[in-house]
Coordinates of C-alpha atoms in Angstrom, one line a residue:
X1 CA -78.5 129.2 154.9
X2 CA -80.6 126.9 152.4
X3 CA -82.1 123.5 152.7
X4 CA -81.8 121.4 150.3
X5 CA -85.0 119.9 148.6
X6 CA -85.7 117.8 145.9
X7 CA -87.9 119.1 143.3
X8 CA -86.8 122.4 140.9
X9 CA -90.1 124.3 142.6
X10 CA -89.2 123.7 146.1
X11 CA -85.7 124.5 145.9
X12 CA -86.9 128.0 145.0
X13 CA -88.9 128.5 147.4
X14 CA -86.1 127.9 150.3
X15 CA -83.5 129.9 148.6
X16 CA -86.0 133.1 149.0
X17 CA -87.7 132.3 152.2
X18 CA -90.9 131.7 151.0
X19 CA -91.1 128.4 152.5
X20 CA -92.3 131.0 155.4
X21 CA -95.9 130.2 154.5
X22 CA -95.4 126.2 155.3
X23 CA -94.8 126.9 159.3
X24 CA -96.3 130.3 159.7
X25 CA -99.4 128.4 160.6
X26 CA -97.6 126.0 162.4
X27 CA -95.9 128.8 164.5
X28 CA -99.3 130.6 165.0
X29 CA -101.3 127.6 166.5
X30 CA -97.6 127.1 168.8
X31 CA -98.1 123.6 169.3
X32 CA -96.8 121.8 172.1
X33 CA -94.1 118.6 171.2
X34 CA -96.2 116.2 173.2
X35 CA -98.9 116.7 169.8
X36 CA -95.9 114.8 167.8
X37 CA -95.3 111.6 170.3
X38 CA -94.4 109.8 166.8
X39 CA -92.2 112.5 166.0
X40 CA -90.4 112.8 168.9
X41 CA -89.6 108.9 169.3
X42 CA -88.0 109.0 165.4
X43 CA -86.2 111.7 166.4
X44 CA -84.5 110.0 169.0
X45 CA -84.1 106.9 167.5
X46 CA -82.1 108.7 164.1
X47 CA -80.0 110.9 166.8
X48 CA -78.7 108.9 169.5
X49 CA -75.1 109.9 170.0
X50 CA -74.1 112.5 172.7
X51 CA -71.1 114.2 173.7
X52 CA -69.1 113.0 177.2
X53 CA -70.7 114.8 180.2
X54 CA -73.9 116.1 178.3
X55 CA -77.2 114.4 178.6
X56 CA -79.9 113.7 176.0
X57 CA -82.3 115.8 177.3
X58 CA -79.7 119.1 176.9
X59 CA -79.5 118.5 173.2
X60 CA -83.8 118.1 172.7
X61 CA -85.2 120.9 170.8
X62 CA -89.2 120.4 170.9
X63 CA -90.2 123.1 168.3
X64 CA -88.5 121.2 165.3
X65 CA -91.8 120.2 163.6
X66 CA -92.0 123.6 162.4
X67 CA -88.7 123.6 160.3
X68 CA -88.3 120.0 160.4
X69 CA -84.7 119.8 159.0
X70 CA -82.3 117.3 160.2
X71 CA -81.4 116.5 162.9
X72 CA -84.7 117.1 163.9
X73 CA -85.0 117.1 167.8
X74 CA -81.8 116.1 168.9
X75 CA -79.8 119.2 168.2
X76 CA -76.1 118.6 169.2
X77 CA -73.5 121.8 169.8
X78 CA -70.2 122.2 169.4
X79 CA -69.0 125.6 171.8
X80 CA -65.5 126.9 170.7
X81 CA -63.4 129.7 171.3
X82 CA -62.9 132.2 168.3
X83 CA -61.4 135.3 169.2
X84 CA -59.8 134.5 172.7
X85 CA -61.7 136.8 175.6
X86 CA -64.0 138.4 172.6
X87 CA -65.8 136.4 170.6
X88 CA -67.0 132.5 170.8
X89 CA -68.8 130.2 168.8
X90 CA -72.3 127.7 169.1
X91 CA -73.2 125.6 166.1
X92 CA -75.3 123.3 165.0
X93 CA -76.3 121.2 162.1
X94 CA -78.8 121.9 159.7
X95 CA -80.1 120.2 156.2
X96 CA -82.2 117.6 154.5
X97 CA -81.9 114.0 154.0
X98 CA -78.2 114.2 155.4
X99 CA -77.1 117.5 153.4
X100 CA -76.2 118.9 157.0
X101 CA -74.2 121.9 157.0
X102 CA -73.1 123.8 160.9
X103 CA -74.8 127.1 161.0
X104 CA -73.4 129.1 163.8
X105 CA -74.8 131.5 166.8
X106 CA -71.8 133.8 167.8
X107 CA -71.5 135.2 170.9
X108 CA -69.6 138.8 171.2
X109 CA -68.3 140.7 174.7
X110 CA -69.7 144.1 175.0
X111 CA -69.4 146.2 177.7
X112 CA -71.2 145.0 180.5
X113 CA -72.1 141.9 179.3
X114 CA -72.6 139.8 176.0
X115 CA -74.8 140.2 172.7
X116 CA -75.3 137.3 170.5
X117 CA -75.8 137.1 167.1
X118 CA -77.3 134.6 164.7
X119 CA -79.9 132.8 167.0
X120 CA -79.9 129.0 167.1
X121 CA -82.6 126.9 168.9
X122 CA -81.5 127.5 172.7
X123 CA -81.2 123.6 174.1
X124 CA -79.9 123.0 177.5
X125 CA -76.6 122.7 176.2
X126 CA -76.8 126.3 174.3
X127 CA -78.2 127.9 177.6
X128 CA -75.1 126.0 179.7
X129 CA -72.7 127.4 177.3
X130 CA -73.3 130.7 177.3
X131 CA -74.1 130.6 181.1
X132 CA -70.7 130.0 181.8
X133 CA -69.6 132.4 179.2
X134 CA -72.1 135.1 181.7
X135 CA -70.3 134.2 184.7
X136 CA -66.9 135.4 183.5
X137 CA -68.4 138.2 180.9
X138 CA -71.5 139.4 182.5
X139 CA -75.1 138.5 181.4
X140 CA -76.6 138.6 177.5
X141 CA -77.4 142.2 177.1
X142 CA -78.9 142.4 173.5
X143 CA -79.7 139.4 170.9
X144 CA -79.9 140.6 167.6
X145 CA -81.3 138.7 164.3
X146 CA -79.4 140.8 160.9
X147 CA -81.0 139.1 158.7
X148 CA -84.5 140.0 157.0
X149 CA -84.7 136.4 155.6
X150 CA -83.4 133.5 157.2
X151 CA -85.6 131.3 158.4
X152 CA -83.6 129.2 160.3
X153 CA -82.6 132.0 162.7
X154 CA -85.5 133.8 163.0
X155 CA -87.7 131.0 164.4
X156 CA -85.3 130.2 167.4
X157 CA -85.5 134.0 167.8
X158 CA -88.4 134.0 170.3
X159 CA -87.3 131.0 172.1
X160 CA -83.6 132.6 172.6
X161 CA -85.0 135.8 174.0
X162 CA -87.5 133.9 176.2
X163 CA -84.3 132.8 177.5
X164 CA -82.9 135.5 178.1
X165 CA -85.9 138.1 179.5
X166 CA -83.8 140.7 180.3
X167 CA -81.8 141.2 176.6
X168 CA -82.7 143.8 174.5
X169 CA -83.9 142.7 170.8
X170 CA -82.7 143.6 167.6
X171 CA -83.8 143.0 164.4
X172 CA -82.7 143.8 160.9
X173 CA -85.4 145.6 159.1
X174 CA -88.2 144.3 156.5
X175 CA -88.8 141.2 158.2
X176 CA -91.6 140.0 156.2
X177 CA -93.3 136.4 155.9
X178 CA -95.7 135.0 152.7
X179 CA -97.9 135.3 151.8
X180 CA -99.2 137.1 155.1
X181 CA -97.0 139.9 156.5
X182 CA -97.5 138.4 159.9
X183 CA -96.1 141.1 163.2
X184 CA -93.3 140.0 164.6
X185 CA -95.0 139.6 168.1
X186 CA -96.9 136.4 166.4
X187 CA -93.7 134.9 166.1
X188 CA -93.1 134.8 169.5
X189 CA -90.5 137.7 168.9
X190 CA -91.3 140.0 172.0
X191 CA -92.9 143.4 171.0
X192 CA -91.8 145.3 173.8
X193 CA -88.4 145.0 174.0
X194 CA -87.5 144.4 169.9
X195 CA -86.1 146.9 168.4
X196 CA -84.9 147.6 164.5
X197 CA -81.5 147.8 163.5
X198 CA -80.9 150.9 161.6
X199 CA -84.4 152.4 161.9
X200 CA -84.1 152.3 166.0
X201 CA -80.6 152.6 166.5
X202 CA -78.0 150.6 166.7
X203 CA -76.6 148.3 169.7
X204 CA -73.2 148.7 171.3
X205 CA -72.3 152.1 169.1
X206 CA -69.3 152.0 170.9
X207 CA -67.6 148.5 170.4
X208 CA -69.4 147.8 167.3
X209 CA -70.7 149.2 163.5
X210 CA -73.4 148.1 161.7
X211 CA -73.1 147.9 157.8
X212 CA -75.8 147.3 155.5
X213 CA -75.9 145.2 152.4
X214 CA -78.9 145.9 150.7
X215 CA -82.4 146.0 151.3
X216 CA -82.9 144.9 147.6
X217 CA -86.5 144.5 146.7
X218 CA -86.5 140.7 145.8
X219 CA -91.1 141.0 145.0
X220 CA -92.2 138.5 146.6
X221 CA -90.2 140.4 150.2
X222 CA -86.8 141.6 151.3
X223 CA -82.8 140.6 151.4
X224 CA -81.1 142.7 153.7
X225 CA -77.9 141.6 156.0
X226 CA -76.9 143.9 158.5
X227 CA -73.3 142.8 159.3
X228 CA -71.5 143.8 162.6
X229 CA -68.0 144.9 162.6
X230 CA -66.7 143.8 166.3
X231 CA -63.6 146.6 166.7
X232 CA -62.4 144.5 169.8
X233 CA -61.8 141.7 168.0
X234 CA -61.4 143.2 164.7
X235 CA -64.1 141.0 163.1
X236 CA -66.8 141.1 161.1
X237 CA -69.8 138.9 161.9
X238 CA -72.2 138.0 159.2
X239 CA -75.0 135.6 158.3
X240 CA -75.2 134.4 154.4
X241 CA -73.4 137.6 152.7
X242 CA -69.8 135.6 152.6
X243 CA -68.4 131.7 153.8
X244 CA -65.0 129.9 153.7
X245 CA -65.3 126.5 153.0
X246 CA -62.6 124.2 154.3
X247 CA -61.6 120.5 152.7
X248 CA -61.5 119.0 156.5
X249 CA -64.7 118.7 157.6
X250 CA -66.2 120.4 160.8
X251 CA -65.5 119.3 164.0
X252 CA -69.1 119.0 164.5
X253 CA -69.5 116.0 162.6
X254 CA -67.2 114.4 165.5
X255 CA -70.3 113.8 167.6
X256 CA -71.9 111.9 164.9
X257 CA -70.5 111.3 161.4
X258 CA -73.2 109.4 160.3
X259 CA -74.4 112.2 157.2
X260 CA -70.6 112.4 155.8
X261 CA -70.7 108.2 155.8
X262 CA -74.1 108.1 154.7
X263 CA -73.0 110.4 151.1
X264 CA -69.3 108.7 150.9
X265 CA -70.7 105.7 149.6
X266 CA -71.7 104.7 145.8
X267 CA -74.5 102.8 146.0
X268 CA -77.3 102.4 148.9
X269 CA -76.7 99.0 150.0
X270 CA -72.9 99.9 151.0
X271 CA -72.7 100.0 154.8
X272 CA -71.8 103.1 156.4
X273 CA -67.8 102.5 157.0
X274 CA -66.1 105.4 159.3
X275 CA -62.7 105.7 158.1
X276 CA -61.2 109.6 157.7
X277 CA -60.8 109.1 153.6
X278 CA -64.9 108.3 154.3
X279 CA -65.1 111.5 156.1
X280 CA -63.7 113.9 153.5
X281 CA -65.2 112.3 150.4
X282 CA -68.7 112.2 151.8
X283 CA -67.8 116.1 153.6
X284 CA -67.1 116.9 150.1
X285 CA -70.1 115.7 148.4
X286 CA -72.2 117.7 151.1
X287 CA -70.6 120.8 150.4
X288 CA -71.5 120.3 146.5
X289 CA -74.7 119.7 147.4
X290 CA -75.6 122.6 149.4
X291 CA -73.1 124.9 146.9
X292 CA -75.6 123.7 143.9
X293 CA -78.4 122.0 145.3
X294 CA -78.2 119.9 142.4
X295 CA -74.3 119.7 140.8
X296 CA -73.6 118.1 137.0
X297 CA -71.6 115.4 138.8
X298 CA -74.9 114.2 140.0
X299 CA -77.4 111.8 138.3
X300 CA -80.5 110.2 139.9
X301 CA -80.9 106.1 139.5
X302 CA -84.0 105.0 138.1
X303 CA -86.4 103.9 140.6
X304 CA -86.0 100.1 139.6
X305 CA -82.1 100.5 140.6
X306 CA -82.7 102.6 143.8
X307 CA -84.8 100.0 144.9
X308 CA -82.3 96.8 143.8
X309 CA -80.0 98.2 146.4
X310 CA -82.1 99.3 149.1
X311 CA -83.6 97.1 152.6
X312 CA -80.6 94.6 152.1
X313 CA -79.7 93.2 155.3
X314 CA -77.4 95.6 157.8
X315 CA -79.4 98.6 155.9
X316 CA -83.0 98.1 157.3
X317 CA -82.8 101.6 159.5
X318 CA -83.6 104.9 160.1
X319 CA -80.3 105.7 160.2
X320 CA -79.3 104.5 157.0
X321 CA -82.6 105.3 155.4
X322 CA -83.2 101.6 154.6
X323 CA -80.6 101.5 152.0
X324 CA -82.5 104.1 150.2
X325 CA -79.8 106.3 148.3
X326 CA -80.9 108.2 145.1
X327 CA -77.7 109.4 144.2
X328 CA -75.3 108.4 141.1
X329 CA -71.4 110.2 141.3
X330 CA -70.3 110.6 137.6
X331 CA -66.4 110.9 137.1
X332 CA -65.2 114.7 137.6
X333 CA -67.3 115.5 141.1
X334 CA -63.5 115.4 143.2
X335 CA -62.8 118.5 141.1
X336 CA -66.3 120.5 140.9
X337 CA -65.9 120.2 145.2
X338 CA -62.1 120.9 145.1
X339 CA -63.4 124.1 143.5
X340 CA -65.2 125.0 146.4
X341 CA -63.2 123.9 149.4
X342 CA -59.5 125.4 150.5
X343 CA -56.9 122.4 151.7
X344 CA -54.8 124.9 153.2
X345 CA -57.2 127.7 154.6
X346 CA -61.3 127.9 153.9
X347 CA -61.4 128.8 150.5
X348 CA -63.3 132.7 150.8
X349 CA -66.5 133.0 148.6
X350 CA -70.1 134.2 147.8
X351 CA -72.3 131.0 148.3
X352 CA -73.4 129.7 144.9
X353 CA -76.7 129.1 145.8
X354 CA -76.9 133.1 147.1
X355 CA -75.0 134.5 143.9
X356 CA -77.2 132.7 142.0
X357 CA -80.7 132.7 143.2
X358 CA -80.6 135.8 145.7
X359 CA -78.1 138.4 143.8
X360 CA -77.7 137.0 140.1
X361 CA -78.9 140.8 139.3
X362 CA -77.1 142.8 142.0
X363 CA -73.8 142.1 141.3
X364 CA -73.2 145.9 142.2
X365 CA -74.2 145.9 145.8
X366 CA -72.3 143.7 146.9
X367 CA -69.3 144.9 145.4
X368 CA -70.4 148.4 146.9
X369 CA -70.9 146.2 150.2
X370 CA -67.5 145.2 150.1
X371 CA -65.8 148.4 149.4
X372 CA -67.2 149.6 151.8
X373 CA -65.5 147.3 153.9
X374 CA -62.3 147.6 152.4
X375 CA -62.2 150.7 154.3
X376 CA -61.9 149.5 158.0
X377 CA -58.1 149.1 158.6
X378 CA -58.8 147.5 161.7
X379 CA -61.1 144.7 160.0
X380 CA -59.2 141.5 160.5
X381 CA -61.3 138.3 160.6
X382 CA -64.8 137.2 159.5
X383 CA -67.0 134.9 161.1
X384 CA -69.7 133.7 158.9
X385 CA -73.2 132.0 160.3
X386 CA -72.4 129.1 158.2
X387 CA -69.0 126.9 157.4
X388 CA -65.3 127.8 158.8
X389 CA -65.0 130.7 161.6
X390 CA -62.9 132.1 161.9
X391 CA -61.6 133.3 158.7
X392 CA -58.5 135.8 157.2
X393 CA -60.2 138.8 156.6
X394 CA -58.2 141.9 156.0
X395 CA -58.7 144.9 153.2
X396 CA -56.1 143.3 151.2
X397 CA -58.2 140.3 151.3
X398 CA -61.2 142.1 150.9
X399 CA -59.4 143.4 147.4
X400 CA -58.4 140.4 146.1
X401 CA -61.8 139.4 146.9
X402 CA -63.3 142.0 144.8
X403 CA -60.9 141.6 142.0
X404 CA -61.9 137.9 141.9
X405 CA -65.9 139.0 142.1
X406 CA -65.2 141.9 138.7
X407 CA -63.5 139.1 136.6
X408 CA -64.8 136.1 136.5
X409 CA -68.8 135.4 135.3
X410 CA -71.1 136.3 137.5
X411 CA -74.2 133.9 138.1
X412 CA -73.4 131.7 135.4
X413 CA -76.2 129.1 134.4
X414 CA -73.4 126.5 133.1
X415 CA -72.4 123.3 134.0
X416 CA -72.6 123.4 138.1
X417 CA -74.4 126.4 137.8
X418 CA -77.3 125.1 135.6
X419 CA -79.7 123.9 138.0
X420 CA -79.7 127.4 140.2
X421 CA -79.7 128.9 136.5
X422 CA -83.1 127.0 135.6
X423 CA -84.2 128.0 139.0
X424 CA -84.0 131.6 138.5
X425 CA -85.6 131.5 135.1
X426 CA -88.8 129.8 136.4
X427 CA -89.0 132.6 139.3
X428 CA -88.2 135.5 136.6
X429 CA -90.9 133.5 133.7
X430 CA -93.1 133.6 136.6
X431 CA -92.9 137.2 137.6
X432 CA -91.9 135.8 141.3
X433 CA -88.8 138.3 141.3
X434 CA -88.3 141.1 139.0
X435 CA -85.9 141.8 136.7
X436 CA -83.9 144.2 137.9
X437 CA -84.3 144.6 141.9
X438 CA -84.4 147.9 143.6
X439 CA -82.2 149.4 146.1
X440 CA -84.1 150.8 148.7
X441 CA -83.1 153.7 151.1

């Protein structure tokens, strides 16, 4: 959803997309991968693990330079079943500086065929997956992108429908980019067979609704998530509007643990030590990380310390970042992540860093959003872009849910929350977003 970054400006700029401007050039001069040979062999060298049966080459993704976010260009996939015969599952990691989170393409029967949702950078092993899924389902009939903001789905966008020349395209409206409103068609989204949720119809009528939360009016462009009620399956598929976030961390991080080990540790000249208790301590640490960007359980070494520990023998890698590890855990951080993660189930909940930074003023919407969905008897599971799929997702949920939303604080700038808090009080000082946003028609 967001990447995490390391300075209080930057981390504003991802949370509203306007990180846009950074590869909009990039995108526009389409470079080939052979123009980054250096990139390409560090690449390889940080990702070198593969799954049984799948090659290195299935896993390359050559248009990373222009979202450089880790793993780069080795981009492994896990393929699962969700919803059996209806809906299935691709993801991927995403983040900086090991904060990897999965982010998820979901692939839905329709009649005739398939329609995914949520693209993802279409590697060998993507294509493979859902190739096998056309041979038993019929072919992909319609790829749509819901979302008016997220970057990491809408450049894969044009590379996905390359892929698949005969799908129809759908996108949600006020796409936007800054601070040039670029077309689409620049983008390498394809013009002549894109069309825009809402304004231009709708795909699927039959098997599927589309519900709208927002547009809100953000100034500096758009948030609007058009999520897709599936009535086969009885779920509804979104991008960033909800997750569940589970205490077990995803089997994704199977293929390669090495971010979970790399954030379990204290100090940087620890060695990276696989055992499961390693796994869930660092898993957890990651999820406070991408929940807060930066949490109150975290302090930052002074340089003389980060460098006492780093380049000691064992540490002098890529892969371990040369011992470099500018993170202190103060007592306390267990509980601020046992806040956010379910042991028994994903916990259900607005992401922080969206409460905070996307809807701190539009508390309403969403609520309206999900009364709106309380509505739909036959809603039964969510299956978010991001975290645990699938997850519980009934009206009675969808109640509790709201009575949980109306009374505790929402978008507080305390203790976890402080850092989003400062973040939204630059952009408001700074007339970036306006104080109240508008809901559009």
């Amino acid at each position: 959803m967001t990447e995490i970054a390391s300075v209080q400006g930057h981390e504003a700029i991802c949370c509203l997309q306007i990180k846009q401007v950074l590869w909009i050039g990039a995108f526009f001069i389409a470079p080939a991968a052979s123009d980054y040979p250096w990139a390409e062999s560090w690449a390889r060298n940080l990702n070198c693990v593969v799954a049984d049966g799948v090659q290195p080459e299935d896993q390359h993704w050559p248009w990373w330079p222009l979202l450089p976010l880790y793993p780069y260009g080795r981009r492994r996939t896990v393929f699962s079943e969700l919803i059996p015969g209806q809906l299935w599952s691709l993801e991927q990691l995403q983040g900086v500086y090991y904060v990897a989170v999965p982010v998820r393409l979901t692939v839905a029967k329709v009649p005739g065929g398939l329609m995914l949702v949520n693209p993802l950078p279409p590697t060998g092993e993507v294509r493979q997956a859902i190739a096998s899924l056309e041979q038993q389902h019929g072919p992909v009939l319609s790829i749509v992108l819901p979302t008016a903001s997220g970057l990491e789905h809408k450049l894969p966008l044009g590379p996905l429908a390359r892929a698949f020349p005969q799908a129809q395209i759908w996108v949600s409206p006020g796409q936007w980019s800054f601070p040039i409103s670029l077309p689409s068609s620049w983008l390498g989204i394809p013009s002549d067979r894109t069309k825009v949720l809402l304004d231009d119809g709708v795909p699927h009528a039959d098997d599927c609704e589309w519900i709208s939360l927002g547009p809100l009016d953000l100034g500096v462009g758009r948030f609007q998530e058009v999520s897709c009620l599936h009535r086969p399956s009885g779920a509804l598929l979104v991008t960033d509007a909800l997750v569940g976030i589970s205490a077990d961390p995803p089997a994704l991080f199977d293929l390669d643990p090495t971010p979970l080990l790399f954030h379990a540790r204290e100090r940087g000249d620890e060695p990276l030590t696989d055992t499961a208790e390693a796994r869930r301590r660092g898993w957890a640490r990651l999820v406070l990380f991408a929940s807060y960007l930066r949490p109150e359980p975290l302090e930052v070494p002074s340089l003389p310390e980060l460098l006492r520990h780093a380049f000691r023998p064992g540490l002098r890698s890529i892969r371990t970042h040369f011992g470099l590890y500018p993170f202190r855990w103060k007592p306390g951080w267990q509980s601020a992540a046992d806040g956010l993660m379910g042991a028994e189930a994903p916990r259900l909940q607005v992401a922080p860093v969206l409460e905070r930074l996307v809807l701190p003023r539009a508390q309403s919407a969403l609520l309206r959003w999900l009364e709106q969905l309380s509505t739909h008897a036959g809603l039964r599971w969510l299956v978010p872009a991001h975290y645990s799929a699938p997850l519980v997702f009934d009206p009675q949920c969808i109640d509790q849910l709201l009575a949980d939303l109306s009374r505790r604080t929402w978008a507080p700038s305390s203790e976890n929350w402080q850092f989003l808090g400062s973040i939204d009080q630059s952009l408001l000082d700074l007339g970036v977003v306006p104080k109240e946003p508008v809901l559009k028609d």
